[in-house]
Amino acid sequence: MRRELSGALVLLLLTSGCAVAQRANGTAPLPVQPTTVLPTGVAPPQAEGLDGTEGAPGPQVCTAITRTLTVRLRHPVTAKPNAWNDGGLPAMDLCTLLVDGRRVTIGVSALPSRPDSLVRLMRDAGGVRSLPELGPEALIGESRLVFHADGRAVRVTPAGGIDLGTPDGVNRATAVAIAEAVRDAVPRSLRPARQADETCQLSNSAAERFVRTQVQLRRDYRVKGALTCIWGTADATVSIVEAFDQKTIPEAQQIPPPQFAPLGDPGYYLPQDPELVFRQGRRVVRVTALTDPPQPVTLDTLTTLVDPMLPLFLR
């Protein structure tokens, strides 16, 4: 019995050695290379509550076009008073328009448009078609429309889509009317490229090392006391966004679940976005870094970007 067991053990070791340690020709197998995750995000996720009620004061297209649209559409049109930003590529200055109570988000690129800006902004828009009323490059889909105005990329996004028959959506004619009013208002509603907060300066050097040049765009402001910092160029953006009293971290519910990060309680790393999000007490902090063309962004890179500000977030 002992001899049979010994023979079986030898046979198992020999066969496993053939399968794992060498190929049939006697050479060692190539090591398995780790999968490289390229980011797919166009814009980082937004903190809860960013809808124009709070945000940055200053010029914005929504407040500039309410009277014109009220007359043209024969519906009450109002706007929320503040703007905010998404830190995407292109980075957008955003505001909220209310058309007969239906929410429409208007975005104007904070830097001059690039040749591929409209295509990037229409990713996953559904049923994309040309929109000749707003220029040869303008596009319309089920969820939004985009066009150029005064050298900027513009996006119009009704909450319920376009021509979908939803209660909070709009029809094509209304969407185009809104876009035409926005086009006329963009030249007189552009914001300065640099809007800085001294607290964000703590991470300025790290952000410039990531974008590999002096940043062209700064968008720093506070929403209900929570800090937003955005650094950008035409090819890269970094954003650090703080939120207070956010009850959940939606990223944690993704399938498959995100990787845990050794920061916060809890913390997560999402390389495909790419994003680091962590909770510390009342705060939820999101750190994102995007490049065009997309490049892998490691957890160490995101941690390095936020590290100078950690004493503020962790106190």
PDB file of C-alpha atoms in Angstrom:
ATOM      1  CA  MET A   1       0.000   0.000   0.000  1.00  0.00           C
ATOM      2  CA  ARG A   2       2.821   2.401   0.978  1.00  0.00           C
ATOM      3  CA  ARG A   3       4.657   1.523  -2.276  1.00  0.00           C
ATOM      4  CA  GLU A   4       1.519   2.356  -4.345  1.00  0.00           C
ATOM      5  CA  LEU A   5       1.127   5.726  -2.637  1.00  0.00           C
ATOM      6  CA  SER A   6       4.772   6.572  -3.199  1.00  0.00           C
ATOM      7  CA  GLY A   7       4.498   5.702  -6.864  1.00  0.00           C
ATOM      8  CA  ALA A   8       1.384   7.841  -7.277  1.00  0.00           C
ATOM      9  CA  LEU A   9       3.102  10.772  -5.585  1.00  0.00           C
ATOM     10  CA  VAL A  10       6.130  10.509  -7.872  1.00  0.00           C
ATOM     11  CA  LEU A  11       3.862  10.308 -10.914  1.00  0.00           C
ATOM     12  CA  LEU A  12       1.931  13.405  -9.767  1.00  0.00           C
ATOM     13  CA  LEU A  13       5.124  15.413  -9.247  1.00  0.00           C
ATOM     14  CA  LEU A  14       6.518  14.381 -12.627  1.00  0.00           C
ATOM     15  CA  THR A  15       3.361  15.206 -14.556  1.00  0.00           C
ATOM     16  CA  SER A  16       2.844  18.518 -12.778  1.00  0.00           C
ATOM     17  CA  GLY A  17       6.457  19.408 -13.468  1.00  0.00           C
ATOM     18  CA  CYS A  18       6.001  18.751 -17.159  1.00  0.00           C
ATOM     19  CA  ALA A  19       2.876  20.927 -17.282  1.00  0.00           C
ATOM     20  CA  VAL A  20       4.142  23.866 -15.242  1.00  0.00           C
ATOM     21  CA  ALA A  21       7.919  23.951 -15.299  1.00  0.00           C
ATOM     22  CA  GLN A  22       8.632  23.276 -18.958  1.00  0.00           C
ATOM     23  CA  ARG A  23       7.119  22.914 -22.382  1.00  0.00           C
ATOM     24  CA  ALA A  24       7.253  19.750 -24.499  1.00  0.00           C
ATOM     25  CA  ASN A  25      10.440  21.023 -26.189  1.00  0.00           C
ATOM     26  CA  GLY A  26      12.105  21.532 -22.820  1.00  0.00           C
ATOM     27  CA  THR A  27      11.967  25.355 -22.766  1.00  0.00           C
ATOM     28  CA  ALA A  28      10.430  27.305 -19.889  1.00  0.00           C
ATOM     29  CA  PRO A  29       7.010  28.936 -20.580  1.00  0.00           C
ATOM     30  CA  LEU A  30       6.817  32.705 -20.957  1.00  0.00           C
ATOM     31  CA  PRO A  31       5.661  34.506 -17.797  1.00  0.00           C
ATOM     32  CA  VAL A  32       2.067  35.745 -17.807  1.00  0.00           C
ATOM     33  CA  GLN A  33       2.052  39.510 -18.401  1.00  0.00           C
ATOM     34  CA  PRO A  34      -0.301  41.645 -16.309  1.00  0.00           C
ATOM     35  CA  THR A  35      -3.251  43.126 -18.173  1.00  0.00           C
ATOM     36  CA  THR A  36      -2.866  46.835 -18.923  1.00  0.00           C
ATOM     37  CA  VAL A  37      -6.077  48.767 -18.288  1.00  0.00           C
ATOM     38  CA  LEU A  38      -6.560  51.779 -20.536  1.00  0.00           C
ATOM     39  CA  PRO A  39      -8.941  54.402 -19.149  1.00  0.00           C
ATOM     40  CA  THR A  40     -12.295  54.715 -20.898  1.00  0.00           C
ATOM     41  CA  GLY A  41     -13.617  57.744 -19.040  1.00  0.00           C
ATOM     42  CA  VAL A  42     -14.279  61.030 -20.835  1.00  0.00           C
ATOM     43  CA  ALA A  43     -15.186  62.856 -17.626  1.00  0.00           C
ATOM     44  CA  PRO A  44     -14.860  61.952 -13.953  1.00  0.00           C
ATOM     45  CA  PRO A  45     -17.983  61.145 -11.925  1.00  0.00           C
ATOM     46  CA  GLN A  46     -19.698  64.088 -10.294  1.00  0.00           C
ATOM     47  CA  ALA A  47     -20.106  64.601  -6.576  1.00  0.00           C
ATOM     48  CA  GLU A  48     -23.718  64.500  -5.431  1.00  0.00           C
ATOM     49  CA  GLY A  49     -25.592  67.799  -5.498  1.00  0.00           C
ATOM     50  CA  LEU A  50     -23.746  69.506  -8.353  1.00  0.00           C
ATOM     51  CA  ASP A  51     -26.688  70.858 -10.326  1.00  0.00           C
ATOM     52  CA  GLY A  52     -26.119  74.616 -10.315  1.00  0.00           C
ATOM     53  CA  THR A  53     -27.817  75.328  -6.991  1.00  0.00           C
ATOM     54  CA  GLU A  54     -24.332  75.571  -5.526  1.00  0.00           C
ATOM     55  CA  GLY A  55     -21.066  76.079  -7.373  1.00  0.00           C
ATOM     56  CA  ALA A  56     -19.062  78.873  -8.898  1.00  0.00           C
ATOM     57  CA  PRO A  57     -20.592  82.305  -9.553  1.00  0.00           C
ATOM     58  CA  GLY A  58     -19.775  84.221 -12.695  1.00  0.00           C
ATOM     59  CA  PRO A  59     -20.786  84.308 -16.355  1.00  0.00           C
ATOM     60  CA  GLN A  60     -22.655  81.302 -17.729  1.00  0.00           C
ATOM     61  CA  VAL A  61     -24.834  80.711 -20.771  1.00  0.00           C
ATOM     62  CA  CYS A  62     -27.898  79.416 -18.924  1.00  0.00           C
ATOM     63  CA  THR A  63     -28.737  82.663 -17.148  1.00  0.00           C
ATOM     64  CA  ALA A  64     -28.001  84.577 -20.365  1.00  0.00           C
ATOM     65  CA  ILE A  65     -30.656  82.846 -22.486  1.00  0.00           C
ATOM     66  CA  THR A  66     -33.695  82.423 -20.239  1.00  0.00           C
ATOM     67  CA  ARG A  67     -35.572  85.473 -21.518  1.00  0.00           C
ATOM     68  CA  THR A  68     -34.888  84.664 -25.179  1.00  0.00           C
ATOM     69  CA  LEU A  69     -36.032  81.061 -24.801  1.00  0.00           C
ATOM     70  CA  THR A  70     -39.127  81.938 -22.779  1.00  0.00           C
ATOM     71  CA  VAL A  71     -40.331  84.041 -25.705  1.00  0.00           C
ATOM     72  CA  ARG A  72     -39.301  81.554 -28.382  1.00  0.00           C
ATOM     73  CA  LEU A  73     -40.601  78.372 -26.741  1.00  0.00           C
ATOM     74  CA  ARG A  74     -43.647  79.962 -25.073  1.00  0.00           C
ATOM     75  CA  HIS A  75     -42.801  78.048 -21.914  1.00  0.00           C
ATOM     76  CA  PRO A  76     -41.286  79.346 -18.680  1.00  0.00           C
ATOM     77  CA  VAL A  77     -37.479  78.998 -18.861  1.00  0.00           C
ATOM     78  CA  THR A  78     -35.296  79.630 -15.817  1.00  0.00           C
ATOM     79  CA  ALA A  79     -31.698  78.844 -14.835  1.00  0.00           C
ATOM     80  CA  LYS A  80     -29.923  77.867 -11.645  1.00  0.00           C
ATOM     81  CA  PRO A  81     -27.532  80.614 -10.584  1.00  0.00           C
ATOM     82  CA  ASN A  82     -24.161  78.849 -10.380  1.00  0.00           C
ATOM     83  CA  ALA A  83     -21.849  76.935 -12.696  1.00  0.00           C
ATOM     84  CA  TRP A  84     -19.635  73.923 -12.001  1.00  0.00           C
ATOM     85  CA  ASN A  85     -17.145  71.741 -13.901  1.00  0.00           C
ATOM     86  CA  ASP A  86     -16.601  68.102 -14.818  1.00  0.00           C
ATOM     87  CA  GLY A  87     -12.820  68.085 -15.347  1.00  0.00           C
ATOM     88  CA  GLY A  88     -13.183  65.893 -18.438  1.00  0.00           C
ATOM     89  CA  LEU A  89     -11.501  65.960 -21.837  1.00  0.00           C
ATOM     90  CA  PRO A  90     -12.542  68.466 -22.942  1.00  0.00           C
ATOM     91  CA  ALA A  91     -13.137  70.027 -19.535  1.00  0.00           C
ATOM     92  CA  MET A  92     -16.576  71.640 -19.503  1.00  0.00           C
ATOM     93  CA  ASP A  93     -18.066  74.654 -17.743  1.00  0.00           C
ATOM     94  CA  LEU A  94     -21.563  73.429 -16.848  1.00  0.00           C
ATOM     95  CA  CYS A  95     -24.851  75.095 -15.936  1.00  0.00           C
ATOM     96  CA  THR A  96     -28.478  74.050 -15.505  1.00  0.00           C
ATOM     97  CA  LEU A  97     -31.419  75.304 -17.541  1.00  0.00           C
ATOM     98  CA  LEU A  98     -35.022  74.537 -16.550  1.00  0.00           C
ATOM     99  CA  VAL A  99     -37.345  74.401 -19.569  1.00  0.00           C
ATOM    100  CA  ASP A 100     -40.933  74.183 -18.338  1.00  0.00           C
ATOM    101  CA  GLY A 101     -39.488  72.421 -15.286  1.00  0.00           C
ATOM    102  CA  ARG A 102     -37.385  69.935 -17.296  1.00  0.00           C
ATOM    103  CA  ARG A 103     -33.681  70.001 -16.504  1.00  0.00           C
ATOM    104  CA  VAL A 104     -31.221  70.599 -19.341  1.00  0.00           C
ATOM    105  CA  THR A 105     -27.473  70.714 -18.643  1.00  0.00           C
ATOM    106  CA  ILE A 106     -25.416  72.990 -20.863  1.00  0.00           C
ATOM    107  CA  GLY A 107     -21.660  72.485 -21.161  1.00  0.00           C
ATOM    108  CA  VAL A 108     -19.142  74.798 -22.849  1.00  0.00           C
ATOM    109  CA  SER A 109     -15.528  73.671 -23.141  1.00  0.00           C
ATOM    110  CA  ALA A 110     -13.337  75.713 -20.805  1.00  0.00           C
ATOM    111  CA  LEU A 111     -10.490  75.666 -23.355  1.00  0.00           C
ATOM    112  CA  PRO A 112     -10.702  76.063 -27.151  1.00  0.00           C
ATOM    113  CA  SER A 113     -12.125  73.042 -28.950  1.00  0.00           C
ATOM    114  CA  ARG A 114      -9.972  70.374 -30.587  1.00  0.00           C
ATOM    115  CA  PRO A 115     -10.757  68.524 -33.853  1.00  0.00           C
ATOM    116  CA  ASP A 116     -11.953  65.430 -31.965  1.00  0.00           C
ATOM    117  CA  SER A 117     -13.790  67.202 -29.134  1.00  0.00           C
ATOM    118  CA  LEU A 118     -17.300  66.692 -30.514  1.00  0.00           C
ATOM    119  CA  VAL A 119     -16.723  62.999 -31.201  1.00  0.00           C
ATOM    120  CA  ARG A 120     -15.460  62.471 -27.641  1.00  0.00           C
ATOM    121  CA  LEU A 121     -18.448  64.305 -26.193  1.00  0.00           C
ATOM    122  CA  MET A 122     -20.851  62.056 -28.147  1.00  0.00           C
ATOM    123  CA  ARG A 123     -19.423  58.768 -26.882  1.00  0.00           C
ATOM    124  CA  ASP A 124     -22.333  56.425 -25.993  1.00  0.00           C
ATOM    125  CA  ALA A 125     -24.911  59.065 -26.998  1.00  0.00           C
ATOM    126  CA  GLY A 126     -27.039  56.573 -28.955  1.00  0.00           C
ATOM    127  CA  GLY A 127     -28.168  56.898 -32.584  1.00  0.00           C
ATOM    128  CA  VAL A 128     -25.758  59.704 -33.524  1.00  0.00           C
ATOM    129  CA  ARG A 129     -26.635  61.724 -36.637  1.00  0.00           C
ATOM    130  CA  SER A 130     -25.461  64.976 -38.215  1.00  0.00           C
ATOM    131  CA  LEU A 131     -27.184  68.229 -37.233  1.00  0.00           C
ATOM    132  CA  PRO A 132     -26.827  70.641 -40.173  1.00  0.00           C
ATOM    133  CA  GLU A 133     -28.803  73.430 -38.460  1.00  0.00           C
ATOM    134  CA  LEU A 134     -25.825  73.992 -36.143  1.00  0.00           C
ATOM    135  CA  GLY A 135     -22.946  73.505 -38.541  1.00  0.00           C
ATOM    136  CA  PRO A 136     -21.243  70.841 -40.644  1.00  0.00           C
ATOM    137  CA  GLU A 137     -19.649  69.110 -37.614  1.00  0.00           C
ATOM    138  CA  ALA A 138     -22.655  69.288 -35.273  1.00  0.00           C
ATOM    139  CA  LEU A 139     -24.067  65.967 -34.029  1.00  0.00           C
ATOM    140  CA  ILE A 140     -27.268  64.842 -32.312  1.00  0.00           C
ATOM    141  CA  GLY A 141     -28.067  61.607 -30.491  1.00  0.00           C
ATOM    142  CA  GLU A 142     -30.712  60.218 -28.182  1.00  0.00           C
ATOM    143  CA  SER A 143     -29.175  61.726 -25.061  1.00  0.00           C
ATOM    144  CA  ARG A 144     -27.479  64.959 -26.212  1.00  0.00           C
ATOM    145  CA  LEU A 145     -26.337  67.204 -29.041  1.00  0.00           C
ATOM    146  CA  VAL A 146     -22.984  68.905 -29.628  1.00  0.00           C
ATOM    147  CA  PHE A 147     -21.669  71.693 -31.847  1.00  0.00           C
ATOM    148  CA  HIS A 148     -18.991  74.388 -32.079  1.00  0.00           C
ATOM    149  CA  ALA A 149     -19.558  77.998 -31.017  1.00  0.00           C
ATOM    150  CA  ASP A 150     -16.906  80.718 -31.009  1.00  0.00           C
ATOM    151  CA  GLY A 151     -14.144  78.121 -31.054  1.00  0.00           C
ATOM    152  CA  ARG A 152     -15.570  76.146 -28.109  1.00  0.00           C
ATOM    153  CA  ALA A 153     -17.232  72.743 -27.979  1.00  0.00           C
ATOM    154  CA  VAL A 154     -20.806  72.921 -26.665  1.00  0.00           C
ATOM    155  CA  ARG A 155     -22.970  70.088 -25.321  1.00  0.00           C
ATOM    156  CA  VAL A 156     -26.731  70.212 -24.611  1.00  0.00           C
ATOM    157  CA  THR A 157     -27.985  67.339 -22.435  1.00  0.00           C
ATOM    158  CA  PRO A 158     -31.705  67.112 -21.514  1.00  0.00           C
ATOM    159  CA  ALA A 159     -32.231  64.919 -18.445  1.00  0.00           C
ATOM    160  CA  GLY A 160     -34.777  62.756 -20.296  1.00  0.00           C
ATOM    161  CA  GLY A 161     -33.074  62.683 -23.675  1.00  0.00           C
ATOM    162  CA  ILE A 162     -34.189  63.941 -27.076  1.00  0.00           C
ATOM    163  CA  ASP A 163     -37.290  62.609 -28.868  1.00  0.00           C
ATOM    164  CA  LEU A 164     -37.614  59.691 -26.442  1.00  0.00           C
ATOM    165  CA  GLY A 165     -41.074  60.623 -25.171  1.00  0.00           C
ATOM    166  CA  THR A 166     -39.959  60.734 -21.526  1.00  0.00           C
ATOM    167  CA  PRO A 167     -41.592  63.184 -19.068  1.00  0.00           C
ATOM    168  CA  ASP A 168     -38.333  65.070 -18.524  1.00  0.00           C
ATOM    169  CA  GLY A 169     -37.119  64.879 -22.123  1.00  0.00           C
ATOM    170  CA  VAL A 170     -37.474  67.357 -24.985  1.00  0.00           C
ATOM    171  CA  ASN A 171     -38.237  67.002 -28.678  1.00  0.00           C
ATOM    172  CA  ARG A 172     -35.736  67.714 -31.412  1.00  0.00           C
ATOM    173  CA  ALA A 173     -37.127  71.163 -32.238  1.00  0.00           C
ATOM    174  CA  THR A 174     -36.830  72.290 -28.611  1.00  0.00           C
ATOM    175  CA  ALA A 175     -33.298  70.898 -28.307  1.00  0.00           C
ATOM    176  CA  VAL A 176     -32.221  72.751 -31.442  1.00  0.00           C
ATOM    177  CA  ALA A 177     -33.866  75.988 -30.242  1.00  0.00           C
ATOM    178  CA  ILE A 178     -31.944  75.742 -26.961  1.00  0.00           C
ATOM    179  CA  ALA A 179     -28.704  75.069 -28.835  1.00  0.00           C
ATOM    180  CA  GLU A 180     -29.199  78.062 -31.132  1.00  0.00           C
ATOM    181  CA  ALA A 181     -29.751  80.350 -28.141  1.00  0.00           C
ATOM    182  CA  VAL A 182     -26.625  78.932 -26.471  1.00  0.00           C
ATOM    183  CA  ARG A 183     -24.582  79.462 -29.649  1.00  0.00           C
ATOM    184  CA  ASP A 184     -25.491  83.149 -29.667  1.00  0.00           C
ATOM    185  CA  ALA A 185     -24.697  83.560 -25.949  1.00  0.00           C
ATOM    186  CA  VAL A 186     -21.325  81.756 -25.811  1.00  0.00           C
ATOM    187  CA  PRO A 187     -19.136  84.690 -26.977  1.00  0.00           C
ATOM    188  CA  ARG A 188     -20.354  86.943 -24.147  1.00  0.00           C
ATOM    189  CA  SER A 189     -20.455  84.215 -21.470  1.00  0.00           C
ATOM    190  CA  LEU A 190     -16.946  82.714 -21.524  1.00  0.00           C
ATOM    191  CA  ARG A 191     -15.129  82.487 -18.197  1.00  0.00           C
ATOM    192  CA  PRO A 192     -11.416  83.216 -17.657  1.00  0.00           C
ATOM    193  CA  ALA A 193      -9.196  80.161 -18.022  1.00  0.00           C
ATOM    194  CA  ARG A 194      -7.730  80.459 -14.533  1.00  0.00           C
ATOM    195  CA  GLN A 195      -9.896  80.397 -11.417  1.00  0.00           C
ATOM    196  CA  ALA A 196      -7.686  79.307  -8.508  1.00  0.00           C
ATOM    197  CA  ASP A 197      -8.109  78.588  -4.793  1.00  0.00           C
ATOM    198  CA  GLU A 198      -5.027  78.818  -2.566  1.00  0.00           C
ATOM    199  CA  THR A 199      -5.802  75.453  -0.935  1.00  0.00           C
ATOM    200  CA  CYS A 200      -5.548  73.706  -4.317  1.00  0.00           C
ATOM    201  CA  GLN A 201      -2.056  75.140  -4.741  1.00  0.00           C
ATOM    202  CA  LEU A 202      -0.832  72.384  -2.414  1.00  0.00           C
ATOM    203  CA  SER A 203      -1.175  69.872  -5.277  1.00  0.00           C
ATOM    204  CA  ASN A 204      -0.297  72.222  -8.125  1.00  0.00           C
ATOM    205  CA  SER A 205       3.258  70.916  -8.601  1.00  0.00           C
ATOM    206  CA  ALA A 206       2.084  67.293  -8.635  1.00  0.00           C
ATOM    207  CA  ALA A 207      -0.614  68.124 -11.190  1.00  0.00           C
ATOM    208  CA  GLU A 208       1.881  69.880 -13.461  1.00  0.00           C
ATOM    209  CA  ARG A 209       4.212  66.890 -13.277  1.00  0.00           C
ATOM    210  CA  PHE A 210       1.335  64.686 -14.438  1.00  0.00           C
ATOM    211  CA  VAL A 211       0.327  66.919 -17.373  1.00  0.00           C
ATOM    212  CA  ARG A 212       4.049  67.498 -18.119  1.00  0.00           C
ATOM    213  CA  THR A 213       3.659  71.208 -18.668  1.00  0.00           C
ATOM    214  CA  GLN A 214       2.296  74.328 -17.052  1.00  0.00           C
ATOM    215  CA  VAL A 215      -1.456  73.986 -16.736  1.00  0.00           C
ATOM    216  CA  GLN A 216      -3.599  76.129 -19.019  1.00  0.00           C
ATOM    217  CA  LEU A 217      -6.849  75.697 -17.078  1.00  0.00           C
ATOM    218  CA  ARG A 218      -7.678  76.077 -13.383  1.00  0.00           C
ATOM    219  CA  ARG A 219     -11.147  75.573 -11.965  1.00  0.00           C
ATOM    220  CA  ASP A 220     -11.089  75.765  -8.170  1.00  0.00           C
ATOM    221  CA  TYR A 221     -14.165  76.544  -6.041  1.00  0.00           C
ATOM    222  CA  ARG A 222     -16.202  75.328  -3.076  1.00  0.00           C
ATOM    223  CA  VAL A 223     -19.649  73.713  -3.018  1.00  0.00           C
ATOM    224  CA  LYS A 224     -21.258  73.921   0.438  1.00  0.00           C
ATOM    225  CA  GLY A 225     -17.757  74.153   1.863  1.00  0.00           C
ATOM    226  CA  ALA A 226     -16.456  71.151  -0.094  1.00  0.00           C
ATOM    227  CA  LEU A 227     -13.454  71.848  -2.304  1.00  0.00           C
ATOM    228  CA  THR A 228     -13.137  71.244  -6.048  1.00  0.00           C
ATOM    229  CA  CYS A 229      -9.704  71.555  -7.702  1.00  0.00           C
ATOM    230  CA  ILE A 230      -9.193  71.067 -11.454  1.00  0.00           C
ATOM    231  CA  TRP A 231      -5.977  71.470 -13.462  1.00  0.00           C
ATOM    232  CA  GLY A 232      -6.009  71.030 -17.228  1.00  0.00           C
ATOM    233  CA  THR A 233      -4.457  71.337 -20.658  1.00  0.00           C
ATOM    234  CA  ALA A 234      -5.805  70.327 -24.059  1.00  0.00           C
ATOM    235  CA  ASP A 235      -4.365  66.828 -23.518  1.00  0.00           C
ATOM    236  CA  ALA A 236      -4.763  66.089 -19.803  1.00  0.00           C
ATOM    237  CA  THR A 237      -6.776  66.997 -16.720  1.00  0.00           C
ATOM    238  CA  VAL A 238      -6.455  66.310 -13.014  1.00  0.00           C
ATOM    239  CA  SER A 239      -9.353  66.764 -10.608  1.00  0.00           C
ATOM    240  CA  ILE A 240      -9.668  66.460  -6.833  1.00  0.00           C
ATOM    241  CA  VAL A 241     -13.279  66.796  -5.685  1.00  0.00           C
ATOM    242  CA  GLU A 242     -14.426  66.746  -2.076  1.00  0.00           C
ATOM    243  CA  ALA A 243     -18.002  66.130  -0.898  1.00  0.00           C
ATOM    244  CA  PHE A 244     -19.434  66.308   2.619  1.00  0.00           C
ATOM    245  CA  ASP A 245     -21.976  63.889   4.103  1.00  0.00           C
ATOM    246  CA  GLN A 246     -22.319  61.737   0.990  1.00  0.00           C
ATOM    247  CA  LYS A 247     -24.223  58.700   2.262  1.00  0.00           C
ATOM    248  CA  THR A 248     -22.956  56.177  -0.288  1.00  0.00           C
ATOM    249  CA  ILE A 249     -20.043  55.644  -2.650  1.00  0.00           C
ATOM    250  CA  PRO A 250     -21.759  54.500  -5.885  1.00  0.00           C
ATOM    251  CA  GLU A 251     -18.495  53.186  -7.324  1.00  0.00           C
ATOM    252  CA  ALA A 252     -18.471  50.487  -4.625  1.00  0.00           C
ATOM    253  CA  GLN A 253     -21.600  48.919  -6.173  1.00  0.00           C
ATOM    254  CA  GLN A 254     -20.028  48.268  -9.573  1.00  0.00           C
ATOM    255  CA  ILE A 255     -19.808  44.715 -10.930  1.00  0.00           C
ATOM    256  CA  PRO A 256     -17.128  43.473 -10.825  1.00  0.00           C
ATOM    257  CA  PRO A 257     -16.362  45.340  -7.607  1.00  0.00           C
ATOM    258  CA  PRO A 258     -13.522  47.879  -7.651  1.00  0.00           C
ATOM    259  CA  GLN A 259     -10.112  47.276  -6.174  1.00  0.00           C
ATOM    260  CA  PHE A 260      -9.575  48.337  -2.578  1.00  0.00           C
ATOM    261  CA  ALA A 261      -7.124  51.202  -2.059  1.00  0.00           C
ATOM    262  CA  PRO A 262      -4.954  51.552   1.064  1.00  0.00           C
ATOM    263  CA  LEU A 263      -6.391  54.973   1.802  1.00  0.00           C
ATOM    264  CA  GLY A 264      -9.562  56.012   3.577  1.00  0.00           C
ATOM    265  CA  ASP A 265     -12.290  53.972   5.248  1.00  0.00           C
ATOM    266  CA  PRO A 266     -13.029  52.582   2.741  1.00  0.00           C
ATOM    267  CA  GLY A 267     -11.007  53.476  -0.365  1.00  0.00           C
ATOM    268  CA  TYR A 268     -11.315  52.200  -3.947  1.00  0.00           C
ATOM    269  CA  TYR A 269      -9.194  52.330  -7.100  1.00  0.00           C
ATOM    270  CA  LEU A 270     -10.897  52.162 -10.520  1.00  0.00           C
ATOM    271  CA  PRO A 271      -8.192  52.046 -13.230  1.00  0.00           C
ATOM    272  CA  GLN A 272     -10.681  52.151 -16.113  1.00  0.00           C
ATOM    273  CA  ASP A 273     -12.060  55.569 -15.098  1.00  0.00           C
ATOM    274  CA  PRO A 274      -9.266  56.251 -13.809  1.00  0.00           C
ATOM    275  CA  GLU A 275     -10.293  57.202 -10.274  1.00  0.00           C
ATOM    276  CA  LEU A 276      -9.295  56.959  -6.630  1.00  0.00           C
ATOM    277  CA  VAL A 277     -12.222  57.486  -4.250  1.00  0.00           C
ATOM    278  CA  PHE A 278     -12.043  57.286  -0.481  1.00  0.00           C
ATOM    279  CA  ARG A 279     -14.079  58.177   2.589  1.00  0.00           C
ATOM    280  CA  GLN A 280     -12.661  59.799   5.687  1.00  0.00           C
ATOM    281  CA  GLY A 281     -15.230  60.777   8.286  1.00  0.00           C
ATOM    282  CA  ARG A 282     -17.710  63.210   6.735  1.00  0.00           C
ATOM    283  CA  ARG A 283     -15.678  63.539   3.550  1.00  0.00           C
ATOM    284  CA  VAL A 284     -15.682  61.572   0.300  1.00  0.00           C
ATOM    285  CA  VAL A 285     -12.792  62.548  -1.976  1.00  0.00           C
ATOM    286  CA  ARG A 286     -12.449  61.650  -5.659  1.00  0.00           C
ATOM    287  CA  VAL A 287      -9.144  61.952  -7.508  1.00  0.00           C
ATOM    288  CA  THR A 288      -9.071  61.483 -11.294  1.00  0.00           C
ATOM    289  CA  ALA A 289      -6.481  61.941 -14.021  1.00  0.00           C
ATOM    290  CA  LEU A 290      -7.296  61.749 -17.740  1.00  0.00           C
ATOM    291  CA  THR A 291      -5.097  61.940 -20.832  1.00  0.00           C
ATOM    292  CA  ASP A 292      -5.766  62.115 -24.559  1.00  0.00           C
ATOM    293  CA  PRO A 293      -4.830  59.670 -25.995  1.00  0.00           C
ATOM    294  CA  PRO A 294      -5.686  57.496 -22.967  1.00  0.00           C
ATOM    295  CA  GLN A 295      -2.782  56.164 -20.908  1.00  0.00           C
ATOM    296  CA  PRO A 296      -2.782  53.842 -17.890  1.00  0.00           C
ATOM    297  CA  VAL A 297      -2.942  55.738 -14.607  1.00  0.00           C
ATOM    298  CA  THR A 298      -1.649  53.835 -11.596  1.00  0.00           C
ATOM    299  CA  LEU A 299      -2.912  53.997  -8.043  1.00  0.00           C
ATOM    300  CA  ASP A 300       0.470  55.429  -7.060  1.00  0.00           C
ATOM    301  CA  THR A 301      -0.006  58.277  -9.562  1.00  0.00           C
ATOM    302  CA  LEU A 302      -3.409  59.194  -8.126  1.00  0.00           C
ATOM    303  CA  THR A 303      -2.127  58.941  -4.561  1.00  0.00           C
ATOM    304  CA  THR A 304       0.827  61.192  -5.425  1.00  0.00           C
ATOM    305  CA  LEU A 305      -1.575  63.812  -6.824  1.00  0.00           C
ATOM    306  CA  VAL A 306      -3.690  63.986  -3.677  1.00  0.00           C
ATOM    307  CA  ASP A 307      -0.898  63.380  -1.154  1.00  0.00           C
ATOM    308  CA  PRO A 308      -0.052  67.094  -0.540  1.00  0.00           C
ATOM    309  CA  MET A 309      -3.719  67.689   0.403  1.00  0.00           C
ATOM    310  CA  LEU A 310      -4.206  64.615   2.599  1.00  0.00           C
ATOM    311  CA  PRO A 311      -3.630  66.523   5.862  1.00  0.00           C
ATOM    312  CA  LEU A 312      -6.649  68.649   4.933  1.00  0.00           C
ATOM    313  CA  PHE A 313      -8.883  65.697   4.056  1.00  0.00           C
ATOM    314  CA  LEU A 314      -7.775  63.399   6.880  1.00  0.00           C
ATOM    315  CA  ARG A 315      -7.918  65.837   9.777  1.00  0.00           C
TER     316      ARG A 315
END
